[in-house]
JSON list of C-alpha atoms in Angstrom, two decimals:
[
{"chain": "A", "resi": 10, "resn": "GLY", "atom": "CA", "xyz": [155.49, 62.83, 27.94]},
{"chain": "A", "resi": 11, "resn": "PRO", "atom": "CA", "xyz": [153.39, 66.05, 27.68]},
{"chain": "A", "resi": 12, "resn": "SER", "atom": "CA", "xyz": [150.20, 66.76, 29.37]},
{"chain": "A", "resi": 13, "resn": "THR", "atom": "CA", "xyz": [147.25, 68.82, 29.35]},
{"chain": "A", "resi": 14, "resn": "ALA", "atom": "CA", "xyz": [146.30, 70.72, 32.55]},
{"chain": "A", "resi": 15, "resn": "TYR", "atom": "CA", "xyz": [142.21, 71.50, 32.63]},
{"chain": "A", "resi": 16, "resn": "ILE", "atom": "CA", "xyz": [142.27, 75.06, 35.24]},
{"chain": "A", "resi": 17, "resn": "PHE", "atom": "CA", "xyz": [139.03, 75.49, 36.58]},
{"chain": "A", "resi": 18, "resn": "ILE", "atom": "CA", "xyz": [138.45, 78.78, 37.99]},
{"chain": "A", "resi": 19, "resn": "PRO", "atom": "CA", "xyz": [135.64, 80.07, 39.20]},
{"chain": "A", "resi": 20, "resn": "ARG", "atom": "CA", "xyz": [133.48, 83.38, 38.23]},
{"chain": "A", "resi": 21, "resn": "ARG", "atom": "CA", "xyz": [133.33, 85.24, 41.72]},
{"chain": "A", "resi": 22, "resn": "MET", "atom": "CA", "xyz": [134.91, 84.56, 44.86]},
{"chain": "A", "resi": 23, "resn": "GLU", "atom": "CA", "xyz": [135.58, 85.77, 48.66]},
{"chain": "A", "resi": 24, "resn": "VAL", "atom": "CA", "xyz": [138.31, 85.60, 50.34]},
{"chain": "A", "resi": 25, "resn": "LEU", "atom": "CA", "xyz": [138.92, 86.77, 54.04]},
{"chain": "A", "resi": 26, "resn": "ILE", "atom": "CA", "xyz": [140.80, 89.52, 55.03]},
{"chain": "A", "resi": 27, "resn": "ALA", "atom": "CA", "xyz": [142.64, 90.22, 58.79]},
{"chain": "A", "resi": 28, "resn": "HIS", "atom": "CA", "xyz": [143.77, 93.45, 59.63]},
{"chain": "A", "resi": 29, "resn": "PRO", "atom": "CA", "xyz": [146.26, 94.02, 62.67]},
{"chain": "A", "resi": 30, "resn": "PRO", "atom": "CA", "xyz": [144.30, 95.23, 65.76]},
{"chain": "A", "resi": 31, "resn": "ALA", "atom": "CA", "xyz": [143.82, 98.77, 66.76]},
{"chain": "A", "resi": 32, "resn": "PRO", "atom": "CA", "xyz": [145.80, 100.51, 69.54]},
{"chain": "A", "resi": 33, "resn": "GLY", "atom": "CA", "xyz": [143.56, 99.37, 72.67]},
{"chain": "A", "resi": 34, "resn": "GLY", "atom": "CA", "xyz": [141.37, 97.00, 70.43]},
{"chain": "A", "resi": 35, "resn": "THR", "atom": "CA", "xyz": [141.42, 93.43, 68.59]},
{"chain": "A", "resi": 36, "resn": "ARG", "atom": "CA", "xyz": [141.72, 92.04, 65.29]},
{"chain": "A", "resi": 37, "resn": "ARG", "atom": "CA", "xyz": [139.10, 92.66, 63.25]},
{"chain": "A", "resi": 38, "resn": "CYS", "atom": "CA", "xyz": [138.84, 91.20, 59.76]},
{"chain": "A", "resi": 39, "resn": "GLU", "atom": "CA", "xyz": [136.95, 92.08, 56.57]},
{"chain": "A", "resi": 40, "resn": "TRP", "atom": "CA", "xyz": [135.26, 89.75, 53.34]},
{"chain": "A", "resi": 41, "resn": "TRP", "atom": "CA", "xyz": [136.13, 90.62, 50.32]},
{"chain": "A", "resi": 42, "resn": "ARG", "atom": "CA", "xyz": [134.75, 90.10, 46.78]},
{"chain": "A", "resi": 43, "resn": "LEU", "atom": "CA", "xyz": [136.35, 88.97, 43.39]},
{"chain": "A", "resi": 44, "resn": "ALA", "atom": "CA", "xyz": [133.32, 90.58, 40.82]},
{"chain": "A", "resi": 45, "resn": "GLU", "atom": "CA", "xyz": [133.08, 89.10, 37.63]},
{"chain": "A", "resi": 46, "resn": "SER", "atom": "CA", "xyz": [134.62, 92.23, 36.11]},
{"chain": "A", "resi": 47, "resn": "ARG", "atom": "CA", "xyz": [137.97, 91.09, 38.29]},
{"chain": "A", "resi": 48, "resn": "LEU", "atom": "CA", "xyz": [137.40, 93.87, 40.43]},
{"chain": "A", "resi": 49, "resn": "TRP", "atom": "CA", "xyz": [137.66, 93.68, 44.16]},
{"chain": "A", "resi": 50, "resn": "GLU", "atom": "CA", "xyz": [134.38, 94.94, 46.08]},
{"chain": "A", "resi": 51, "resn": "GLY", "atom": "CA", "xyz": [134.17, 95.39, 49.79]},
{"chain": "A", "resi": 52, "resn": "PRO", "atom": "CA", "xyz": [134.42, 94.92, 52.51]},
{"chain": "A", "resi": 53, "resn": "ARG", "atom": "CA", "xyz": [131.01, 92.99, 52.04]},
{"chain": "A", "resi": 54, "resn": "VAL", "atom": "CA", "xyz": [130.57, 92.18, 56.47]},
{"chain": "A", "resi": 55, "resn": "LEU", "atom": "CA", "xyz": [133.52, 93.44, 59.26]},
{"chain": "A", "resi": 56, "resn": "LEU", "atom": "CA", "xyz": [133.66, 90.61, 61.73]},
{"chain": "A", "resi": 57, "resn": "PRO", "atom": "CA", "xyz": [135.30, 90.79, 64.65]},
{"chain": "A", "resi": 58, "resn": "PHE", "atom": "CA", "xyz": [138.88, 88.71, 65.13]},
{"chain": "A", "resi": 59, "resn": "SER", "atom": "CA", "xyz": [140.77, 87.63, 68.04]},
{"chain": "A", "resi": 60, "resn": "PRO", "atom": "CA", "xyz": [143.35, 85.08, 68.89]},
{"chain": "A", "resi": 61, "resn": "GLY", "atom": "CA", "xyz": [140.72, 82.92, 70.48]},
{"chain": "A", "resi": 62, "resn": "CYS", "atom": "CA", "xyz": [138.16, 80.73, 69.44]},
{"chain": "A", "resi": 63, "resn": "LEU", "atom": "CA", "xyz": [135.26, 81.81, 68.00]},
{"chain": "A", "resi": 64, "resn": "GLU", "atom": "CA", "xyz": [131.85, 81.85, 68.90]},
{"chain": "A", "resi": 65, "resn": "MET", "atom": "CA", "xyz": [130.15, 82.00, 64.74]},
{"chain": "A", "resi": 66, "resn": "SER", "atom": "CA", "xyz": [126.11, 82.57, 64.34]},
{"chain": "A", "resi": 67, "resn": "TRP", "atom": "CA", "xyz": [127.14, 81.00, 61.34]},
{"chain": "A", "resi": 68, "resn": "GLU", "atom": "CA", "xyz": [127.53, 77.82, 59.55]},
{"chain": "A", "resi": 69, "resn": "PRO", "atom": "CA", "xyz": [129.57, 76.95, 57.12]},
{"chain": "A", "resi": 70, "resn": "ARG", "atom": "CA", "xyz": [127.94, 75.61, 53.80]},
{"chain": "A", "resi": 71, "resn": "VAL", "atom": "CA", "xyz": [129.47, 72.96, 51.33]},
{"chain": "A", "resi": 72, "resn": "ARG", "atom": "CA", "xyz": [127.79, 73.19, 47.99]},
{"chain": "A", "resi": 73, "resn": "LYS", "atom": "CA", "xyz": [128.46, 70.16, 45.68]},
{"chain": "A", "resi": 74, "resn": "ALA", "atom": "CA", "xyz": [129.68, 70.66, 42.24]},
{"chain": "A", "resi": 75, "resn": "THR", "atom": "CA", "xyz": [128.27, 69.98, 38.57]},
{"chain": "A", "resi": 76, "resn": "VAL", "atom": "CA", "xyz": [131.23, 70.38, 36.48]},
{"chain": "A", "resi": 77, "resn": "VAL", "atom": "CA", "xyz": [129.51, 70.44, 32.65]},
{"chain": "A", "resi": 78, "resn": "ILE", "atom": "CA", "xyz": [131.93, 69.65, 29.54]},
{"chain": "A", "resi": 79, "resn": "MET", "atom": "CA", "xyz": [131.27, 70.74, 26.27]},
{"chain": "A", "resi": 80, "resn": "GLY", "atom": "CA", "xyz": [132.84, 70.94, 23.23]},
{"chain": "A", "resi": 81, "resn": "SER", "atom": "CA", "xyz": [132.30, 70.10, 19.46]},
{"chain": "A", "resi": 82, "resn": "HIS", "atom": "CA", "xyz": [133.08, 66.25, 18.03]},
{"chain": "A", "resi": 83, "resn": "THR", "atom": "CA", "xyz": [136.52, 64.73, 19.25]},
{"chain": "A", "resi": 84, "resn": "ALA", "atom": "CA", "xyz": [136.76, 67.39, 21.76]},
{"chain": "A", "resi": 85, "resn": "GLY", "atom": "CA", "xyz": [137.26, 64.91, 24.13]},
{"chain": "A", "resi": 86, "resn": "LYS", "atom": "CA", "xyz": [134.20, 64.95, 26.25]},
{"chain": "A", "resi": 87, "resn": "SER", "atom": "CA", "xyz": [133.94, 61.37, 27.60]},
{"chain": "A", "resi": 88, "resn": "SER", "atom": "CA", "xyz": [137.59, 61.16, 28.00]},
{"chain": "A", "resi": 89, "resn": "VAL", "atom": "CA", "xyz": [137.74, 64.33, 30.58]},
{"chain": "A", "resi": 90, "resn": "ARG", "atom": "CA", "xyz": [134.32, 63.40, 32.03]},
{"chain": "A", "resi": 91, "resn": "LYS", "atom": "CA", "xyz": [135.19, 60.32, 33.12]},
{"chain": "A", "resi": 92, "resn": "ARG", "atom": "CA", "xyz": [138.72, 60.93, 33.60]},
{"chain": "A", "resi": 93, "resn": "LEU", "atom": "CA", "xyz": [138.02, 63.28, 36.46]},
{"chain": "A", "resi": 94, "resn": "ALA", "atom": "CA", "xyz": [135.14, 61.60, 37.63]},
{"chain": "A", "resi": 95, "resn": "GLU", "atom": "CA", "xyz": [137.08, 59.28, 38.65]},
{"chain": "A", "resi": 96, "resn": "ARG", "atom": "CA", "xyz": [140.27, 61.29, 39.79]},
{"chain": "A", "resi": 97, "resn": "MET", "atom": "CA", "xyz": [137.29, 63.27, 42.19]},
{"chain": "A", "resi": 98, "resn": "GLN", "atom": "CA", "xyz": [134.76, 60.33, 43.19]},
{"chain": "A", "resi": 99, "resn": "TRP", "atom": "CA", "xyz": [132.26, 61.70, 41.70]},
{"chain": "A", "resi": 100, "resn": "GLU", "atom": "CA", "xyz": [129.01, 60.95, 39.79]},
{"chain": "A", "resi": 101, "resn": "SER", "atom": "CA", "xyz": [129.41, 60.78, 35.63]},
{"chain": "A", "resi": 102, "resn": "ASP", "atom": "CA", "xyz": [127.07, 61.36, 33.75]},
{"chain": "A", "resi": 103, "resn": "GLU", "atom": "CA", "xyz": [127.10, 60.88, 29.99]},
{"chain": "A", "resi": 104, "resn": "GLU", "atom": "CA", "xyz": [125.32, 62.71, 26.85]},
{"chain": "A", "resi": 105, "resn": "LEU", "atom": "CA", "xyz": [121.72, 61.52, 27.14]},
{"chain": "A", "resi": 106, "resn": "GLY", "atom": "CA", "xyz": [121.71, 62.80, 23.33]},
{"chain": "A", "resi": 107, "resn": "THR", "atom": "CA", "xyz": [123.95, 59.42, 22.81]},
{"chain": "A", "resi": 108, "resn": "SER", "atom": "CA", "xyz": [122.54, 57.38, 24.89]},
{"chain": "A", "resi": 109, "resn": "MET", "atom": "CA", "xyz": [118.64, 57.68, 23.75]},
{"chain": "A", "resi": 110, "resn": "ARG", "atom": "CA", "xyz": [119.79, 57.84, 20.14]},
{"chain": "A", "resi": 111, "resn": "GLY", "atom": "CA", "xyz": [118.19, 54.74, 18.64]},
{"chain": "A", "resi": 112, "resn": "GLU", "atom": "CA", "xyz": [118.37, 53.47, 14.27]},
{"chain": "A", "resi": 113, "resn": "ASN", "atom": "CA", "xyz": [116.50, 56.56, 13.14]},
{"chain": "A", "resi": 114, "resn": "GLU", "atom": "CA", "xyz": [118.55, 58.88, 15.37]},
{"chain": "A", "resi": 115, "resn": "GLU", "atom": "CA", "xyz": [122.07, 57.52, 14.67]},
{"chain": "A", "resi": 116, "resn": "GLN", "atom": "CA", "xyz": [120.95, 57.72, 10.69]},
{"chain": "A", "resi": 117, "resn": "GLY", "atom": "CA", "xyz": [120.25, 61.50, 11.50]},
{"chain": "A", "resi": 118, "resn": "LYS", "atom": "CA", "xyz": [115.82, 61.35, 11.28]},
{"chain": "A", "resi": 119, "resn": "TYR", "atom": "CA", "xyz": [114.99, 63.20, 14.20]},
{"chain": "A", "resi": 120, "resn": "PRO", "atom": "CA", "xyz": [111.28, 62.55, 14.98]},
{"chain": "A", "resi": 121, "resn": "THR", "atom": "CA", "xyz": [110.05, 66.50, 15.43]},
{"chain": "A", "resi": 122, "resn": "ALA", "atom": "CA", "xyz": [109.95, 65.59, 19.08]},
{"chain": "A", "resi": 123, "resn": "TRP", "atom": "CA", "xyz": [113.75, 65.08, 20.01]},
{"chain": "A", "resi": 124, "resn": "ASP", "atom": "CA", "xyz": [114.87, 67.65, 21.13]},
{"chain": "A", "resi": 125, "resn": "ASP", "atom": "CA", "xyz": [111.79, 68.07, 23.49]},
{"chain": "A", "resi": 126, "resn": "VAL", "atom": "CA", "xyz": [112.27, 64.44, 24.67]},
{"chain": "A", "resi": 127, "resn": "LEU", "atom": "CA", "xyz": [115.81, 65.06, 25.74]},
{"chain": "A", "resi": 128, "resn": "HIS", "atom": "CA", "xyz": [115.65, 68.28, 27.49]},
{"chain": "A", "resi": 129, "resn": "GLN", "atom": "CA", "xyz": [112.38, 66.69, 29.50]},
{"chain": "A", "resi": 130, "resn": "ALA", "atom": "CA", "xyz": [115.46, 63.41, 30.08]},
{"chain": "A", "resi": 131, "resn": "GLU", "atom": "CA", "xyz": [117.58, 66.04, 30.85]},
{"chain": "A", "resi": 132, "resn": "VAL", "atom": "CA", "xyz": [115.73, 67.58, 33.90]},
{"chain": "A", "resi": 133, "resn": "ALA", "atom": "CA", "xyz": [114.23, 64.65, 35.26]},
{"chain": "A", "resi": 134, "resn": "ARG", "atom": "CA", "xyz": [117.73, 63.21, 35.65]},
{"chain": "A", "resi": 135, "resn": "ASP", "atom": "CA", "xyz": [118.75, 67.03, 37.37]},
{"chain": "A", "resi": 136, "resn": "GLN", "atom": "CA", "xyz": [116.06, 66.45, 39.82]},
{"chain": "A", "resi": 137, "resn": "GLU", "atom": "CA", "xyz": [117.62, 62.97, 40.65]},
{"chain": "A", "resi": 138, "resn": "ARG", "atom": "CA", "xyz": [121.17, 64.39, 41.13]},
{"chain": "A", "resi": 139, "resn": "MET", "atom": "CA", "xyz": [119.86, 66.94, 43.48]},
{"chain": "A", "resi": 140, "resn": "SER", "atom": "CA", "xyz": [118.11, 64.04, 45.77]},
{"chain": "A", "resi": 141, "resn": "THR", "atom": "CA", "xyz": [121.50, 63.16, 46.53]},
{"chain": "A", "resi": 142, "resn": "SER", "atom": "CA", "xyz": [125.06, 64.85, 48.49]},
{"chain": "A", "resi": 143, "resn": "THR", "atom": "CA", "xyz": [127.67, 64.37, 45.79]},
{"chain": "A", "resi": 144, "resn": "SER", "atom": "CA", "xyz": [128.85, 65.96, 43.18]},
{"chain": "A", "resi": 145, "resn": "ARG", "atom": "CA", "xyz": [128.79, 65.17, 39.26]},
{"chain": "A", "resi": 146, "resn": "VAL", "atom": "CA", "xyz": [130.48, 65.96, 35.78]},
{"chain": "A", "resi": 147, "resn": "VAL", "atom": "CA", "xyz": [127.86, 65.88, 32.92]},
{"chain": "A", "resi": 148, "resn": "GLU", "atom": "CA", "xyz": [128.71, 65.19, 29.43]},
{"chain": "A", "resi": 149, "resn": "THR", "atom": "CA", "xyz": [127.14, 68.49, 26.87]},
{"chain": "A", "resi": 150, "resn": "TRP", "atom": "CA", "xyz": [123.60, 69.27, 29.21]},
{"chain": "A", "resi": 151, "resn": "HIS", "atom": "CA", "xyz": [121.53, 71.51, 28.89]},
{"chain": "A", "resi": 152, "resn": "LEU", "atom": "CA", "xyz": [123.85, 74.41, 26.29]},
{"chain": "A", "resi": 153, "resn": "GLY", "atom": "CA", "xyz": [124.54, 71.86, 24.12]},
{"chain": "A", "resi": 154, "resn": "ASN", "atom": "CA", "xyz": [121.64, 70.33, 23.56]},
{"chain": "A", "resi": 155, "resn": "PHE", "atom": "CA", "xyz": [120.37, 73.49, 22.77]},
{"chain": "A", "resi": 156, "resn": "VAL", "atom": "CA", "xyz": [123.17, 74.21, 20.34]},
{"chain": "A", "resi": 157, "resn": "TRP", "atom": "CA", "xyz": [122.06, 71.29, 18.53]},
{"chain": "A", "resi": 158, "resn": "ALA", "atom": "CA", "xyz": [118.60, 72.20, 18.35]},
{"chain": "A", "resi": 159, "resn": "ILE", "atom": "CA", "xyz": [118.53, 75.40, 17.29]},
{"chain": "A", "resi": 160, "resn": "THR", "atom": "CA", "xyz": [119.92, 73.53, 13.86]},
{"chain": "A", "resi": 161, "resn": "ARG", "atom": "CA", "xyz": [116.57, 71.87, 13.81]},
{"chain": "A", "resi": 162, "resn": "ARG", "atom": "CA", "xyz": [114.92, 74.22, 15.23]},
{"chain": "A", "resi": 163, "resn": "PRO", "atom": "CA", "xyz": [116.21, 77.96, 14.44]},
{"chain": "A", "resi": 164, "resn": "GLU", "atom": "CA", "xyz": [113.07, 79.56, 14.75]},
{"chain": "A", "resi": 165, "resn": "GLN", "atom": "CA", "xyz": [112.64, 78.89, 17.92]},
{"chain": "A", "resi": 166, "resn": "HIS", "atom": "CA", "xyz": [116.24, 80.01, 18.83]},
{"chain": "A", "resi": 167, "resn": "GLY", "atom": "CA", "xyz": [114.23, 82.23, 22.13]},
{"chain": "A", "resi": 168, "resn": "ASP", "atom": "CA", "xyz": [111.98, 79.20, 23.24]},
{"chain": "A", "resi": 169, "resn": "LEU", "atom": "CA", "xyz": [114.94, 77.06, 23.33]},
{"chain": "A", "resi": 170, "resn": "LEU", "atom": "CA", "xyz": [117.65, 79.23, 24.82]},
{"chain": "A", "resi": 171, "resn": "LYS", "atom": "CA", "xyz": [115.07, 80.16, 27.77]},
{"chain": "A", "resi": 172, "resn": "ARG", "atom": "CA", "xyz": [114.62, 76.47, 28.66]},
{"chain": "A", "resi": 173, "resn": "ALA", "atom": "CA", "xyz": [118.09, 75.91, 28.72]},
{"chain": "A", "resi": 174, "resn": "VAL", "atom": "CA", "xyz": [118.63, 78.40, 30.86]},
{"chain": "A", "resi": 175, "resn": "ASP", "atom": "CA", "xyz": [115.61, 78.34, 33.48]},
{"chain": "A", "resi": 176, "resn": "ALA", "atom": "CA", "xyz": [116.94, 74.48, 33.62]},
{"chain": "A", "resi": 177, "resn": "ILE", "atom": "CA", "xyz": [120.73, 76.03, 34.52]},
{"chain": "A", "resi": 178, "resn": "GLN", "atom": "CA", "xyz": [119.63, 78.31, 36.89]},
{"chain": "A", "resi": 179, "resn": "GLN", "atom": "CA", "xyz": [117.50, 75.84, 39.17]},
{"chain": "A", "resi": 180, "resn": "GLU", "atom": "CA", "xyz": [120.45, 73.40, 38.93]},
{"chain": "A", "resi": 181, "resn": "GLN", "atom": "CA", "xyz": [122.59, 76.23, 40.57]},
{"chain": "A", "resi": 182, "resn": "GLU", "atom": "CA", "xyz": [120.03, 77.27, 43.51]},
{"chain": "A", "resi": 183, "resn": "ALA", "atom": "CA", "xyz": [121.93, 73.97, 44.68]},
{"chain": "A", "resi": 184, "resn": "THR", "atom": "CA", "xyz": [125.26, 73.29, 43.04]},
{"chain": "A", "resi": 185, "resn": "ILE", "atom": "CA", "xyz": [128.31, 75.58, 41.72]},
{"chain": "A", "resi": 186, "resn": "VAL", "atom": "CA", "xyz": [127.68, 74.91, 37.98]},
{"chain": "A", "resi": 187, "resn": "LEU", "atom": "CA", "xyz": [131.47, 75.12, 36.15]},
{"chain": "A", "resi": 188, "resn": "LEU", "atom": "CA", "xyz": [130.83, 74.99, 32.46]},
{"chain": "A", "resi": 189, "resn": "VAL", "atom": "CA", "xyz": [133.70, 73.86, 31.09]},
{"chain": "A", "resi": 190, "resn": "LEU", "atom": "CA", "xyz": [134.42, 74.14, 26.86]},
{"chain": "A", "resi": 191, "resn": "LEU", "atom": "CA", "xyz": [136.70, 71.75, 25.43]},
{"chain": "A", "resi": 192, "resn": "LYS", "atom": "CA", "xyz": [138.26, 73.28, 21.90]},
{"chain": "A", "resi": 193, "resn": "ILE", "atom": "CA", "xyz": [140.38, 71.50, 18.97]},
{"chain": "A", "resi": 194, "resn": "ASN", "atom": "CA", "xyz": [140.81, 73.57, 15.80]},
{"chain": "A", "resi": 195, "resn": "PRO", "atom": "CA", "xyz": [138.88, 72.30, 12.38]},
{"chain": "A", "resi": 196, "resn": "SER", "atom": "CA", "xyz": [141.62, 69.98, 10.90]},
{"chain": "A", "resi": 197, "resn": "THR", "atom": "CA", "xyz": [142.39, 67.73, 14.11]},
{"chain": "A", "resi": 198, "resn": "MET", "atom": "CA", "xyz": [138.74, 66.77, 14.00]},
{"chain": "A", "resi": 199, "resn": "VAL", "atom": "CA", "xyz": [138.33, 65.81, 11.25]},
{"chain": "A", "resi": 200, "resn": "ARG", "atom": "CA", "xyz": [141.66, 63.67, 11.36]},
{"chain": "A", "resi": 201, "resn": "ARG", "atom": "CA", "xyz": [140.09, 62.21, 14.53]},
{"chain": "A", "resi": 202, "resn": "ARG", "atom": "CA", "xyz": [137.10, 61.42, 13.09]},
{"chain": "A", "resi": 203, "resn": "ALA", "atom": "CA", "xyz": [139.05, 59.12, 10.60]},
{"chain": "A", "resi": 204, "resn": "THR", "atom": "CA", "xyz": [141.04, 57.97, 12.59]},
{"chain": "A", "resi": 205, "resn": "PHE", "atom": "CA", "xyz": [137.73, 57.23, 15.91]},
{"chain": "A", "resi": 206, "resn": "GLN", "atom": "CA", "xyz": [135.06, 57.36, 13.72]},
{"chain": "A", "resi": 207, "resn": "THR", "atom": "CA", "xyz": [133.12, 58.60, 17.26]},
{"chain": "A", "resi": 208, "resn": "SER", "atom": "CA", "xyz": [130.29, 60.80, 15.21]},
{"chain": "A", "resi": 209, "resn": "ALA", "atom": "CA", "xyz": [127.53, 59.23, 13.04]},
{"chain": "A", "resi": 210, "resn": "MET", "atom": "CA", "xyz": [127.37, 62.14, 10.37]},
{"chain": "A", "resi": 211, "resn": "ALA", "atom": "CA", "xyz": [129.07, 60.87, 7.39]},
{"chain": "A", "resi": 212, "resn": "PHE", "atom": "CA", "xyz": [132.70, 61.90, 6.96]},
{"chain": "A", "resi": 213, "resn": "GLN", "atom": "CA", "xyz": [132.05, 63.95, 3.64]},
{"chain": "A", "resi": 214, "resn": "ASP", "atom": "CA", "xyz": [129.70, 66.07, 6.32]},
{"chain": "A", "resi": 215, "resn": "GLU", "atom": "CA", "xyz": [132.55, 66.43, 8.61]},
{"chain": "A", "resi": 216, "resn": "GLU", "atom": "CA", "xyz": [135.26, 69.37, 7.29]},
{"chain": "A", "resi": 217, "resn": "VAL", "atom": "CA", "xyz": [131.85, 71.41, 6.59]},
{"chain": "A", "resi": 218, "resn": "ASP", "atom": "CA", "xyz": [129.89, 70.71, 10.18]},
{"chain": "A", "resi": 219, "resn": "ALA", "atom": "CA", "xyz": [133.97, 71.50, 11.29]},
{"chain": "A", "resi": 220, "resn": "SER", "atom": "CA", "xyz": [133.93, 75.07, 10.20]},
{"chain": "A", "resi": 221, "resn": "LYS", "atom": "CA", "xyz": [130.54, 76.02, 12.57]}
]
């Protein structure tokens, strides 16, 4: 049957290109870099290359990944997170805002400090994950939490954005961070909400929310 492919494209990659030997010399190879502008930069560094064994002066480093699944209601965030984590045998971190909601929050009654408490819990989970060697798939995360926060505190847009970016940059020091946005059209969102009841939001408000 029909299927959907999710392709993750790195924002920056490096390629080792080998060149034929010069007359009487040895082969050489260069590191070339594909930047965010999609234009090749380089050579970054020139390394000797020969058919024999090379004595490396550096050790390759494998970095773990943090794949962030974001999207609106019913976009499929939880489904993609669970399937990807299962396939890759990675940690699967659900949306903290969902797991932390109580009865009042389910009714849309958020306390003033809700976004601050959620941010602190997200940072604490990040620090816990940094102590492990396993990659992870996380739902919504700091950027998604920021989008929710500015709907409640638009006057603090700058401060909320700064702390979200700071947290993401902190994560990038230890892992490769991939941000994946799942998009669906408003009519699909409303249809899925009516069928699966995936949100605490009153259904009559869903179409308005879908158009944002």
